[in-house]
Amino acid sequence: MSAPTQAKPTSAGGNDDFSLKAILPPLMAIIVGMIMVILDSTVVNNAIPKLVEYFNTDLKTIQWTVTGYTLALSAVIPLAGWMTDKFGSKQIFMVTIALFTIGSVLCGIAQTPEQLIIYRVIQGLGGGMVSPIGMAMVFKLAPPERRGSIMGVLGIPMLMAPAFGPVLSGWLVDSVSWHWIFIINLPIGIIAFILGYKYLPKSVRHSAPHLDVLGMCLAPIAFSMLAYGVSEGGTSWTSASTITGLAVGGIALIIFIFVELSQKEPLLELKVFRSSDFTRSIILTWIVQLALFGAMLIVPLYLQGVMHYTALETGWILMPQAIFAGIGMPISGRLFDKIGARPLAFGGLAAVSVALFILSGISVNTSLWVIILCICIMGLGMGFSMMPLNTHVLNSAPRSLVSRVTPLTTAAQQVVVSFAVAGLTGYLTSQITSYAASAGAGANPLNAVVQGYGDTFFLSACIATAGVLLTLILRKPKKLKEEETAGGENPDPAMMMGH
């Protein structure tokens, strides 16, 4: 992937010490843009009950504001490398910021749930490239010996955004209007665009590789139809809509796989799955994401819909999850070098499983402190499992393909999140309807709702438990003979982030 030119030295001498001040303006442009996108990914979950009420629709419809957004992200992430080669990283970064900002404003003025879903897709098409391009630009701005410290500067606001996103969302929803969780991106986007235009260094364009147009068309069809089928399957796995979604998505996915394996320069490098170590670790990562990200949507729905907390109160209740995840990540990063991924993934997923099993026994009398304890355990488990697993995935990939792994894993994560959201919300709605129908007219409808949430948490707990068992088959990746004789240099992280 192309990269921006190096930041200019602070003085004429070529051997001058690197100065953070020299790259602070372009770094701020990248940080503001990335924070805007990260915040948006966390604020919508907390606002979903309000959106259901405002549009007078159901959860299955509104969840597509999340599913459509994540699917749009997955569609454009693999294009980041080609786009920056073709047009330059600065230009594409600014275009994506502008598109995300325009999509945000459109979301803020949406009049129907269908409009909101379409505008969220536009948002996702802009937001998907911001992080990979931004990370690659940061790596190129800083010299190799200072990249760690620069990434530390970048990491602080990136960890704070998920923690304060639900709180900001709650305050805007309760005190102003849900529209402002989107419209607030307008001034932030304008600032990011101006900073980028003024301070980002001009980037060198390269001859772009062949674009896999067929793969680019097939992937969104396959994943969106599969997500639709999974969503409808929560109600009935034998309905026409479920069968149609799964059949069309499945056929498109099979064709997509054949196309990608036959391409010299595919959209997603599926040949990496020939490594059994990579396949084991990526499947385990998907299981973690299915269990965690689906539950992260269900918890705020329960807090507001059953326990009647406001959106702001829900935001404060959810904050410990991000804080504990932030605590666990650096600790697991240090332990990974000493003990490897298996014990960390086992312990982290076991913690998540325990928390979800406790939540599966939820009742109308369950104390808030029990829920907060479970949220903290889930956050810590996420911190201890996700970082080692992500690193293990990269270490498991054949060295010749490692620069192509990041777009595959990042795009796949968004697809898995969309499946988790669609599947669990569909299952939740189905279980609540089933319990309400069997209870009869005289029963308390709240009991049916709580039982539906309990079943949904139990399903998540079972998925997490399957992940715990799969950690036992993780092993230290074996190096192939051709990798041992290949050059000893590690892949440039900029290349890994940018493709």
C-alpha positions as MATLAB code, in Angstrom:
seq = 'MSAPTQAKPTSAGGNDDFSLKAILPPLMAIIVGMIMVILDSTVVNNAIPKLVEYFNTDLKTIQWTVTGYTLALSAVIPLAGWMTDKFGSKQIFMVTIALFTIGSVLCGIAQTPEQLIIYRVIQGLGGGMVSPIGMAMVFKLAPPERRGSIMGVLGIPMLMAPAFGPVLSGWLVDSVSWHWIFIINLPIGIIAFILGYKYLPKSVRHSAPHLDVLGMCLAPIAFSMLAYGVSEGGTSWTSASTITGLAVGGIALIIFIFVELSQKEPLLELKVFRSSDFTRSIILTWIVQLALFGAMLIVPLYLQGVMHYTALETGWILMPQAIFAGIGMPISGRLFDKIGARPLAFGGLAAVSVALFILSGISVNTSLWVIILCICIMGLGMGFSMMPLNTHVLNSAPRSLVSRVTPLTTAAQQVVVSFAVAGLTGYLTSQITSYAASAGAGANPLNAVVQGYGDTFFLSACIATAGVLLTLILRKPKKLKEEETAGGENPDPAMMMGH';
ca = [
       0.000    0.000    0.000;
       1.208    3.498   -0.626;
       2.180    5.609    2.308;
       2.496    9.294    3.018;
       5.937   10.786    2.785;
       7.935   11.088    5.954;
       7.422   14.102    8.170;
       9.956   16.821    7.543;
      12.791   17.112   10.048;
      12.584   19.929   12.508;
      15.803   21.507   11.265;
      18.166   21.248    8.363;
      20.426   18.671    9.917;
      19.684   15.176    8.686;
      20.699   13.590   12.011;
      18.498   15.739   14.222;
      16.598   13.948   16.979;
      13.020   13.113   16.136;
      10.513   15.498   17.689;
       6.928   14.568   18.526;
       6.044   18.217   18.021;
       7.008   17.892   14.351;
       4.285   15.337   13.621;
       1.702   16.476   16.191;
      -0.502   18.418   13.702;
      -0.863   15.536   11.196;
      -1.180   13.087   14.107;
      -4.071   15.170   15.486;
      -5.808   15.076   12.097;
      -5.612   11.262   12.098;
      -6.652   10.933   15.761;
      -9.703   13.216   15.378;
     -10.878   11.258   12.340;
     -10.365    7.859   13.974;
     -11.972    8.911   17.270;
     -15.066   10.085   15.387;
     -15.495    6.666   13.767;
     -14.734    4.693   16.957;
     -17.176    6.797   18.978;
     -19.910    6.228   16.431;
     -19.477    2.463   16.723;
     -20.170    2.666   20.472;
     -22.875    5.342   20.730;
     -25.580    3.650   18.637;
     -25.986    0.523   20.824;
     -27.096    2.651   23.769;
     -29.598    4.580   21.630;
     -31.361    1.571   20.072;
     -34.289    1.487   22.575;
     -34.948    5.163   21.860;
     -34.802    4.539   18.102;
     -37.312    1.671   18.411;
     -39.653    3.990   20.335;
     -39.170    7.028   18.090;
     -39.792    5.200   14.799;
     -42.543    3.045   16.348;
     -40.963   -0.106   14.943;
     -39.462   -3.330   16.300;
     -35.987   -4.364   17.405;
     -35.482   -6.654   14.397;
     -35.792   -3.654   12.082;
     -33.665   -1.212   14.083;
     -30.845   -3.734   14.584;
     -30.125   -3.283   10.863;
     -28.778    0.173   11.708;
     -25.924   -1.754   13.363;
     -25.821   -4.708   10.955;
     -25.912   -2.528    7.813;
     -23.149   -0.320    9.193;
     -20.828   -3.226   10.041;
     -21.450   -4.912    6.686;
     -20.574   -1.649    4.904;
     -17.358   -1.479    6.931;
     -16.460   -5.020    5.904;
     -17.090   -4.207    2.229;
     -14.636   -1.295    2.016;
     -11.866   -2.313    4.445;
     -10.155   -4.600    1.862;
     -10.205   -1.749   -0.685;
      -8.072    0.577    1.475;
      -4.754   -0.608    0.032;
      -5.889   -0.397   -3.608;
      -7.507    3.029   -3.134;
      -4.435    4.564   -1.516;
      -2.164    3.130   -4.204;
      -4.418    4.553   -6.886;
      -5.221    7.984   -5.444;
      -2.886    8.582   -2.491;
      -3.443    8.018    1.243;
      -4.044   11.696    2.119;
      -6.679   12.105   -0.570;
      -8.545    8.909    0.333;
      -8.361    9.648    4.065;
     -10.011   13.027    3.503;
     -12.627   11.614    1.138;
     -13.598    8.945    3.666;
     -13.832   11.536    6.465;
     -16.097   13.651    4.244;
     -18.292   10.662    3.306;
     -18.597    9.578    6.945;
     -19.542   13.114    7.991;
     -22.161   13.426    5.241;
     -23.592   10.024    6.207;
     -23.753   11.157    9.842;
     -25.746   14.270    8.986;
     -28.131   12.223    6.837;
     -28.636    9.808    9.763;
     -29.466   12.764   11.993;
     -32.276   13.905    9.695;
     -33.670   10.446    8.821;
     -37.478   10.302    8.855;
     -38.024    6.551    8.619;
     -36.133    3.463    9.858;
     -35.428    2.518    6.235;
     -33.780    5.887    5.614;
     -31.712    5.532    8.789;
     -30.479    2.079    7.713;
     -29.490    3.370    4.238;
     -27.694    6.394    5.712;
     -25.868    4.157    8.198;
     -24.595    2.127    5.237;
     -23.263    5.381    3.717;
     -21.594    6.111    7.060;
     -19.992    2.667    7.044;
     -18.696    3.063    3.493;
     -16.857    6.172    4.683;
     -15.790    4.910    8.096;
     -14.398    1.549    6.995;
     -11.181    2.925    5.520;
     -10.457    5.582    8.166;
      -8.770    3.308   10.725;
      -6.582    1.154    8.401;
      -5.404    4.178    6.398;
      -4.948    6.270    9.549;
      -2.886    3.565   11.273;
      -0.677    3.113    8.215;
      -0.092    6.878    7.991;
       0.892    7.036   11.661;
       3.439    4.259   11.151;
       4.929    6.130    8.213;
       5.030    9.476   10.009;
       7.113    8.122   12.894;
      10.589    6.565   12.591;
      10.753    2.840   13.468;
      12.518    3.402   16.798;
       9.741    5.759   17.985;
       6.690    3.949   16.663;
       5.899    2.371   20.026;
       5.669    5.704   21.815;
       3.678    7.287   18.991;
       1.212    4.399   18.992;
       0.941    4.886   22.759;
      -0.165    8.481   22.156;
      -2.683    7.206   19.611;
      -3.874    4.420   21.907;
      -4.966    6.624   24.819;
      -7.904    8.327   23.058;
      -8.713    5.087   21.218;
      -9.194    3.339   24.580;
     -11.162    6.272   26.009;
     -13.646    6.393   23.108;
     -15.334    3.034   23.846;
     -15.521    3.937   27.555;
     -17.136    7.345   27.130;
     -19.110    6.613   23.944;
     -22.150    5.113   25.734;
     -22.097    7.950   28.302;
     -21.994   10.615   25.579;
     -24.758    8.786   23.719;
     -26.877    8.567   26.867;
     -26.493   12.250   27.645;
     -27.403   13.298   24.103;
     -30.403   10.930   23.924;
     -31.772   11.974   27.342;
     -30.944   15.688   27.382;
     -31.075   16.694   23.716;
     -32.275   14.198   21.094;
     -31.125   10.953   19.499;
     -30.494   12.948   16.296;
     -27.450   14.522   17.936;
     -25.539   11.261   18.341;
     -25.078   11.586   14.579;
     -25.158   15.368   14.007;
     -22.357   15.882   16.548;
     -20.050   14.302   13.959;
     -20.515   17.324   11.676;
     -18.224   19.756   13.582;
     -15.789   16.930   14.426;
     -15.663   15.845   10.784;
     -15.098   19.425    9.587;
     -12.209   19.835   12.061;
     -10.661   16.524   10.955;
     -11.012   17.505    7.278;
      -9.407   20.946    7.790;
      -6.550   19.491    9.865;
      -5.983   16.784    7.255;
      -6.002   19.225    4.346;
      -3.575   21.555    6.095;
      -1.173   19.227    7.875;
      -1.187   15.724    6.372;
       1.875   15.286    4.155;
       1.354   14.724    0.458;
       1.465   11.057   -0.403;
       3.153    9.344   -3.306;
       0.837    7.487   -5.656;
       1.827    4.046   -6.860;
       0.614    1.941   -9.729;
      -2.452    0.230   -8.319;
      -2.669   -3.551   -8.551;
      -5.482   -5.295  -10.388;
      -8.829   -4.671   -8.682;
     -10.873   -7.776   -7.940;
     -14.205   -6.324   -9.135;
     -16.063   -9.647   -9.081;
     -14.999  -10.351   -5.517;
     -15.923   -6.789   -4.540;
     -19.479   -7.369   -5.845;
     -19.958  -10.894   -4.480;
     -18.788  -10.275   -0.893;
     -21.502   -7.746    0.123;
     -24.221   -9.893   -1.477;
     -23.030  -13.028    0.319;
     -22.591  -11.517    3.769;
     -25.662   -9.253    3.757;
     -27.960  -12.072    2.610;
     -26.472  -14.485    5.161;
     -26.971  -11.878    7.916;
     -30.565  -11.415    6.756;
     -31.123  -15.173    6.797;
     -29.643  -15.468   10.304;
     -31.828  -12.587   11.499;
     -34.992  -14.154   10.086;
     -33.911  -17.545   11.419;
     -34.298  -16.191   14.942;
     -38.057  -16.237   14.277;
     -38.319  -19.341   12.083;
     -35.620  -21.365   10.360;
     -38.152  -22.773    7.909;
     -39.730  -19.511    6.728;
     -39.388  -18.450    3.094;
     -37.406  -15.337    4.018;
     -34.903  -17.345    6.090;
     -34.397  -20.000    3.413;
     -34.083  -17.356    0.667;
     -31.525  -15.334    2.606;
     -29.386  -18.326    3.538;
     -29.629  -19.887    0.058;
     -28.731  -16.727   -1.879;
     -26.018  -15.809    0.630;
     -24.615  -19.333    0.682;
     -24.433  -19.607   -3.114;
     -22.824  -16.151   -3.379;
     -20.315  -17.117   -0.656;
     -19.329  -20.341   -2.450;
     -18.815  -18.470   -5.736;
     -16.869  -15.768   -3.860;
     -14.524  -18.373   -2.348;
     -13.822  -19.952   -5.752;
     -13.217  -16.513   -7.305;
     -10.817  -15.455   -4.545;
      -8.819  -18.685   -4.697;
      -8.410  -18.330   -8.464;
      -7.378  -14.657   -8.443;
      -3.724  -13.675   -8.571;
      -4.493  -10.530   -6.542;
      -7.729  -11.333   -4.656;
      -9.806   -8.943   -2.601;
      -9.307  -11.214    0.437;
      -6.389  -13.649    0.643;
      -8.200  -16.908    1.465;
      -5.094  -19.037    0.772;
      -3.970  -18.217    4.286;
      -6.562  -20.740    5.560;
      -4.271  -23.502    4.302;
      -2.380  -22.941    7.554;
      -4.152  -25.077   10.145;
      -2.751  -22.905   12.956;
      -4.212  -19.797   11.351;
      -7.567  -21.488   10.777;
      -7.820  -22.624   14.400;
      -6.966  -19.209   15.800;
      -9.228  -17.216   13.455;
     -12.230  -19.480   14.142;
     -11.625  -19.061   17.869;
     -11.436  -15.275   17.414;
     -14.779  -15.322   15.601;
     -16.352  -17.291   18.457;
     -15.129  -14.706   20.972;
     -16.594  -11.936   18.838;
     -19.927  -13.750   18.437;
     -20.269  -14.198   22.196;
     -19.062  -10.753   23.220;
     -20.381   -8.306   20.656;
     -23.881   -9.771   20.603;
     -24.042   -9.590   24.400;
     -22.734   -6.012   24.326;
     -25.860   -5.048   22.371;
     -28.262   -7.070   24.540;
     -27.111   -5.651   27.910;
     -28.092   -1.993   27.229;
     -31.424   -3.203   25.816;
     -32.087   -5.035   29.095;
     -31.012   -2.118   31.284;
     -33.341    0.311   29.521;
     -36.213   -1.965   28.486;
     -36.568   -4.056   31.665;
     -34.837   -2.160   34.475;
     -35.972    1.232   33.105;
     -32.660    3.021   33.430;
     -32.203    6.112   31.300;
     -29.777    6.090   28.391;
     -27.299    8.198   30.388;
     -27.495    5.908   33.416;
     -26.999    2.934   31.087;
     -23.889    4.615   29.662;
     -22.338    4.960   33.117;
     -23.248    1.355   33.985;
     -21.546    0.095   30.802;
     -18.361    2.146   31.281;
     -16.584   -0.413   33.546;
     -16.574   -2.948   30.703;
     -14.360   -0.732   28.535;
     -12.191    0.232   31.515;
     -11.565   -3.395   32.530;
     -10.883   -4.331   28.902;
      -8.342   -1.490   28.791;
      -6.711   -2.849   31.943;
      -6.563   -6.402   30.616;
      -5.117   -5.635   27.175;
      -1.640   -4.355   28.156;
      -1.274   -7.049   30.820;
      -2.155   -9.814   28.365;
       0.196   -8.257   25.821;
       3.124   -8.614   28.207;
       2.147  -12.112   29.313;
       1.745  -13.271   25.700;
       5.498  -13.088   25.100;
       6.114  -15.343   28.116;
       3.322  -17.914   28.085;
       1.704  -17.685   24.631;
      -1.927  -17.333   23.607;
      -3.499  -20.570   24.885;
      -3.584  -19.941   28.674;
      -4.607  -16.296   28.190;
      -7.386  -17.139   25.734;
      -8.541  -19.999   27.983;
      -8.691  -17.784   31.073;
     -10.252  -14.822   29.282;
     -12.951  -16.884   27.581;
     -13.660  -18.822   30.781;
     -14.279  -15.492   32.535;
     -16.627  -14.370   29.739;
     -18.484  -17.699   29.914;
     -18.972  -17.423   33.692;
     -20.302  -13.864   33.378;
     -22.751  -14.845   30.627;
     -23.960  -17.919   32.525;
     -24.670  -15.697   35.552;
     -26.605  -13.311   33.306;
     -28.568  -16.228   31.837;
     -30.172  -16.695   35.275;
     -31.358  -13.103   35.322;
     -34.760  -12.294   36.854;
     -36.837   -9.229   37.671;
     -35.238   -9.270   41.140;
     -31.609   -9.444   39.986;
     -29.524   -6.687   41.602;
     -27.847   -4.056   39.420;
     -24.545   -4.837   41.160;
     -24.692   -8.414   39.873;
     -25.038   -7.062   36.323;
     -22.174   -4.587   36.854;
     -19.968   -7.398   38.201;
     -20.728   -9.472   35.102;
     -19.968   -6.498   32.858;
     -16.577   -6.033   34.576;
     -15.747   -9.746   34.245;
     -16.694   -9.679   30.552;
     -14.515   -6.620   29.966;
     -11.533   -8.213   31.702;
     -12.067  -11.473   29.825;
     -12.237   -9.567   26.551;
      -8.990   -7.746   27.366;
      -7.189  -10.978   28.193;
      -8.432  -12.963   25.202;
      -8.699  -10.584   22.223;
      -5.168   -9.148   22.179;
      -3.361  -12.539   22.445;
      -5.705  -14.099   19.873;
      -5.204  -11.266   17.388;
      -1.431  -11.527   17.788;
      -1.592  -15.315   17.486;
      -3.563  -14.973   14.239;
      -0.825  -12.804   12.721;
       1.914  -15.131   13.974;
       0.068  -18.140   12.509;
      -0.116  -16.732    8.992;
       2.543  -17.760    6.451;
       5.096  -14.960    6.302;
       4.591  -14.465    2.578;
       0.915  -13.673    3.179;
       1.097  -11.774    6.472;
       0.635   -8.338    4.896;
      -2.667   -9.604    3.474;
      -3.983  -10.953    6.792;
      -5.077   -7.685    8.420;
      -7.719   -6.763    5.809;
      -9.054  -10.320    5.960;
      -9.298  -10.423    9.761;
     -10.641   -6.867   10.093;
     -13.292   -7.332    7.415;
     -14.226  -10.751    8.835;
     -14.632   -9.224   12.313;
     -17.244   -6.797   10.999;
     -19.082   -9.622    9.233;
     -19.085  -11.727   12.417;
     -20.350   -8.757   14.465;
     -23.177   -8.272   11.962;
     -24.082  -11.966   12.292;
     -23.976  -11.731   16.102;
     -26.228   -8.664   16.199;
     -28.683  -10.024   13.619;
     -28.790  -13.523   15.093;
     -29.101  -12.639   18.780;
     -31.681   -9.873   18.298;
     -33.737  -12.220   16.121;
     -33.435  -14.966   18.743;
     -34.321  -12.541   21.575;
     -37.431  -11.325   19.766;
     -38.497  -14.896   18.984;
     -38.052  -16.118   22.581;
     -39.955  -13.179   24.075;
     -42.830  -13.768   21.644;
     -42.831  -17.496   22.415;
     -42.892  -17.025   26.196;
     -45.600  -14.362   25.960;
     -47.796  -16.647   23.831;
     -47.416  -19.648   26.165;
     -47.983  -17.621   29.343;
     -51.512  -16.590   28.430;
     -53.385  -13.310   28.713;
     -53.370  -13.065   32.511;
     -49.593  -13.438   33.022;
     -47.176  -10.588   33.686;
     -45.653   -9.733   30.271;
     -42.427   -8.636   31.983;
     -41.685  -12.252   32.957;
     -41.743  -13.301   29.300;
     -39.348  -10.491   28.397;
     -36.896  -11.413   31.184;
     -37.009  -15.110   30.223;
     -36.256  -14.169   26.621;
     -33.189  -12.192   27.709;
     -32.089  -15.084   29.944;
     -32.243  -17.504   27.018;
     -30.281  -15.103   24.819;
     -27.533  -14.737   27.422;
     -27.491  -18.534   27.789;
     -26.973  -18.938   24.035;
     -24.065  -16.470   24.197;
     -22.637  -18.361   27.170;
     -22.766  -21.643   25.238;
     -20.923  -20.027   22.310;
     -18.250  -18.704   24.688;
     -17.933  -22.148   26.323;
     -17.334  -23.704   22.915;
     -14.531  -21.166   22.547;
     -13.030  -22.232   25.891;
     -12.857  -25.832   24.658;
     -11.325  -24.769   21.343;
      -8.485  -22.925   23.123;
      -7.173  -26.352   24.113;
      -6.223  -27.087   20.484;
      -4.235  -23.866   20.062;
      -0.518  -24.453   19.631;
       2.568  -22.430   18.927;
       2.591  -21.800   15.157;
       4.984  -23.988   13.190;
       7.327  -22.309   10.746;
       7.363  -23.722    7.267;
      10.723  -24.552    5.676;
      10.384  -21.790    3.095;
       9.756  -19.298    5.907;
      12.860  -20.385    7.777;
      15.011  -19.847    4.710;
      13.290  -16.592    3.779;
      14.597  -13.236    4.864;
      14.581  -12.774    8.588;
      12.895   -9.387    8.616;
       9.497   -9.080   10.211;
       6.713   -7.597    8.106;
       6.279   -3.840    8.307;
       3.297   -3.152   10.575;
       2.329   -0.291    8.303;
       1.791   -2.735    5.485;
      -0.228   -4.977    7.753;
      -2.451   -2.161    8.906;
      -2.906   -0.487    5.591;
      -4.018   -3.256    3.284;
];
